[in-house]
Structure formats: C-alpha cells, structure tokens
Amino acid sequence: MAKKVLVVEDNELNLKLFCDLLRAHEYAAEGVRDGRDAVSRARAFMPDLIVMDIQLPHVTGFELIEQMKADPALQAIPIMAVTAYAGREDEERIRAAGADAYVSKPISLARFVDAVAGLL
C-alpha cells in the first residue's frame, strides 16, 4: 500500500506540483489549501508524512506544527516544512517548532523527493 502524504499549501500551483510529484513517485497524496482545515484533514487521512508551507493565511505553519505535535493522534507523524524562508535562523526556528525536515523554495524536485523518501 502506498505511503500517504498530506500537503498543506495555499498556493494552488505549488499544491498541484507537490501532489503530482508525490503521485508520480507512487505516494498517495492529498492536498489542503486552507491551513484551518489541516488538523482535521490530517486526523481523517492519517498520513505517513505531512508536507507543509510555513507562510499560510489565517494560521501560520508554526501554529499548525505546534497543534499537530500536541495532538496524540498526530504527534508521531513527521512534518516537512517547505518554505520561502531560506535563512539559517529560519531553518532553526522551523525545526524548533517541531518540523522534522526543511526544504526551501524554490524547491529542487530531486531534493524534495529525496527529503520525502528520507522521512518515510
């Protein structure tokens, strides 16, 4: 059975790119555009990995990471942050919030797929 990946990304083109790329590598990908729906979708989908943008409207990726890591049903699921924040302090802050991996935008397709595989 294919590993499941939940993608939380507000940009429709990026969401489509990430989901299509994951599906091309035989993962079952589901997308969420609104971060406010991410926790409930994660509970329903129970992914093996969550790929999440940090810059989201309405709720930040930092807040979502904290919510998911505090939820007993979700806390063991690895989270990979994908963000335009590219500084060293940004990566440290993202990892301190609870993300297990970090990929900066614009993404390298090979690095993205390698990071996903490494977490799964």
mmCIF file of C-alpha atoms in Angstrom:
data_model
loop_
_atom_site.group_PDB
_atom_site.id
_atom_site.type_symbol
_atom_site.label_atom_id
_atom_site.label_comp_id
_atom_site.label_asym_id
_atom_site.label_seq_id
_atom_site.Cartn_x
_atom_site.Cartn_y
_atom_site.Cartn_z
ATOM 1 C CA MET A 1 0.000 0.000 0.000
ATOM 2 C CA ALA A 2 1.282 3.468 -0.922
ATOM 3 C CA LYS A 3 2.567 5.766 1.802
ATOM 4 C CA LYS A 4 0.178 8.664 2.389
ATOM 5 C CA VAL A 5 1.305 12.304 2.290
ATOM 6 C CA LEU A 6 -0.826 15.287 3.288
ATOM 7 C CA VAL A 7 0.261 18.515 1.573
ATOM 8 C CA VAL A 8 -0.725 21.807 3.238
ATOM 9 C CA GLU A 9 -0.114 24.612 0.727
ATOM 10 C CA ASP A 10 -2.222 27.696 -0.025
ATOM 11 C CA ASN A 11 -0.738 28.331 -3.488
ATOM 12 C CA GLU A 12 -2.782 26.248 -5.915
ATOM 13 C CA LEU A 13 0.063 25.756 -8.420
ATOM 14 C CA ASN A 14 2.504 24.635 -5.723
ATOM 15 C CA LEU A 15 -0.137 22.337 -4.232
ATOM 16 C CA LYS A 16 -0.720 20.721 -7.635
ATOM 17 C CA LEU A 17 3.032 20.433 -8.284
ATOM 18 C CA PHE A 18 3.738 18.776 -4.921
ATOM 19 C CA CYS A 19 0.788 16.371 -5.192
ATOM 20 C CA ASP A 20 1.582 15.454 -8.816
ATOM 21 C CA LEU A 21 5.255 14.928 -7.972
ATOM 22 C CA LEU A 22 4.383 12.728 -4.999
ATOM 23 C CA ARG A 23 1.891 10.692 -7.038
ATOM 24 C CA ALA A 24 4.486 10.242 -9.801
ATOM 25 C CA HIS A 25 6.694 8.640 -7.142
ATOM 26 C CA GLU A 26 3.831 6.331 -6.090
ATOM 27 C CA TYR A 27 2.754 8.117 -2.913
ATOM 28 C CA ALA A 28 -0.917 8.696 -2.111
ATOM 29 C CA ALA A 29 -1.086 12.494 -1.875
ATOM 30 C CA GLU A 30 -3.940 14.633 -0.601
ATOM 31 C CA GLY A 31 -3.881 18.420 -0.632
ATOM 32 C CA VAL A 32 -5.257 21.051 1.728
ATOM 33 C CA ARG A 33 -5.279 24.710 0.680
ATOM 34 C CA ASP A 34 -6.600 26.224 3.907
ATOM 35 C CA GLY A 35 -4.436 25.707 6.972
ATOM 36 C CA ARG A 36 -7.516 25.965 9.166
ATOM 37 C CA ASP A 37 -8.604 22.584 7.749
ATOM 38 C CA ALA A 38 -5.201 20.904 8.084
ATOM 39 C CA VAL A 39 -5.561 19.338 11.540
ATOM 40 C CA SER A 40 -8.997 17.833 10.859
ATOM 41 C CA ARG A 41 -7.867 16.562 7.426
ATOM 42 C CA ALA A 42 -4.759 15.039 8.989
ATOM 43 C CA ARG A 43 -6.897 13.246 11.580
ATOM 44 C CA ALA A 44 -9.217 11.899 8.870
ATOM 45 C CA PHE A 45 -6.473 10.954 6.354
ATOM 46 C CA MET A 46 -3.840 9.784 8.897
ATOM 47 C CA PRO A 47 -0.894 10.406 6.596
ATOM 48 C CA ASP A 48 2.559 8.902 6.965
ATOM 49 C CA LEU A 49 4.045 12.377 6.316
ATOM 50 C CA ILE A 50 2.825 15.980 6.317
ATOM 51 C CA VAL A 51 4.391 18.444 3.871
ATOM 52 C CA MET A 52 3.569 21.971 4.985
ATOM 53 C CA ASP A 53 4.115 25.513 3.808
ATOM 54 C CA ILE A 54 5.024 27.844 6.674
ATOM 55 C CA GLN A 55 3.547 31.009 5.167
ATOM 56 C CA LEU A 56 -0.185 30.338 5.198
ATOM 57 C CA PRO A 57 -3.100 32.758 5.515
ATOM 58 C CA HIS A 58 -5.304 32.577 8.622
ATOM 59 C CA VAL A 59 -2.930 30.290 10.577
ATOM 60 C CA THR A 60 0.847 30.004 10.336
ATOM 61 C CA GLY A 61 2.704 26.808 9.649
ATOM 62 C CA PHE A 62 4.383 27.277 13.040
ATOM 63 C CA GLU A 63 0.980 27.206 14.753
ATOM 64 C CA LEU A 64 -0.076 24.130 12.771
ATOM 65 C CA ILE A 65 3.128 22.269 13.606
ATOM 66 C CA GLU A 66 2.597 23.007 17.301
ATOM 67 C CA GLN A 67 -1.046 21.893 17.124
ATOM 68 C CA MET A 68 -0.161 18.659 15.343
ATOM 69 C CA LYS A 69 2.742 17.831 17.648
ATOM 70 C CA ALA A 70 0.439 18.411 20.658
ATOM 71 C CA ASP A 71 -2.258 16.095 19.252
ATOM 72 C CA PRO A 72 -1.769 12.483 20.466
ATOM 73 C CA ALA A 73 -3.185 11.088 17.206
ATOM 74 C CA LEU A 74 -0.829 13.162 15.021
ATOM 75 C CA GLN A 75 2.309 13.809 17.059
ATOM 76 C CA ALA A 76 4.284 10.855 15.666
ATOM 77 C CA ILE A 77 3.723 11.903 12.024
ATOM 78 C CA PRO A 78 6.852 13.557 10.600
ATOM 79 C CA ILE A 79 6.414 17.076 9.227
ATOM 80 C CA MET A 80 8.457 18.510 6.377
ATOM 81 C CA ALA A 81 8.343 22.293 6.098
ATOM 82 C CA VAL A 82 8.538 23.741 2.591
ATOM 83 C CA THR A 83 9.011 27.489 2.671
ATOM 84 C CA ALA A 84 10.490 30.575 1.072
ATOM 85 C CA TYR A 85 12.134 31.368 4.429
ATOM 86 C CA ALA A 86 15.681 30.418 3.496
ATOM 87 C CA GLY A 87 17.956 31.809 6.227
ATOM 88 C CA ARG A 88 19.823 29.678 8.741
ATOM 89 C CA GLU A 89 17.833 31.165 11.643
ATOM 90 C CA ASP A 90 14.625 30.386 9.766
ATOM 91 C CA GLU A 91 15.548 26.717 9.489
ATOM 92 C CA GLU A 92 16.466 26.589 13.188
ATOM 93 C CA ARG A 93 13.161 28.258 14.132
ATOM 94 C CA ILE A 94 11.163 25.862 11.932
ATOM 95 C CA ARG A 95 12.931 22.823 13.407
ATOM 96 C CA ALA A 96 12.499 24.217 16.934
ATOM 97 C CA ALA A 97 8.737 24.427 16.274
ATOM 98 C CA GLY A 98 8.732 20.669 15.646
ATOM 99 C CA ALA A 99 9.355 20.172 11.924
ATOM 100 C CA ASP A 100 11.407 17.073 11.152
ATOM 101 C CA ALA A 101 12.787 18.379 7.854
ATOM 102 C CA TYR A 102 13.053 21.611 5.903
ATOM 103 C CA VAL A 103 13.144 22.341 2.168
ATOM 104 C CA SER A 104 13.429 25.903 0.887
ATOM 105 C CA LYS A 105 11.541 27.332 -2.089
ATOM 106 C CA PRO A 106 12.059 27.387 -4.947
ATOM 107 C CA ILE A 107 12.385 23.658 -4.488
ATOM 108 C CA SER A 108 14.751 21.308 -6.227
ATOM 109 C CA LEU A 109 12.497 18.461 -7.368
ATOM 110 C CA ALA A 110 15.167 15.857 -6.647
ATOM 111 C CA ARG A 111 15.874 17.268 -3.173
ATOM 112 C CA PHE A 112 12.147 17.393 -2.402
ATOM 113 C CA VAL A 113 11.633 13.738 -3.391
ATOM 114 C CA ASP A 114 14.799 12.688 -1.524
ATOM 115 C CA ALA A 115 13.629 14.503 1.626
ATOM 116 C CA VAL A 116 10.206 12.812 1.433
ATOM 117 C CA ALA A 117 11.795 9.393 0.934
ATOM 118 C CA GLY A 118 14.167 10.022 3.832
ATOM 119 C CA LEU A 119 11.293 10.746 6.193
ATOM 120 C CA LEU A 120 9.261 7.729 5.071
#
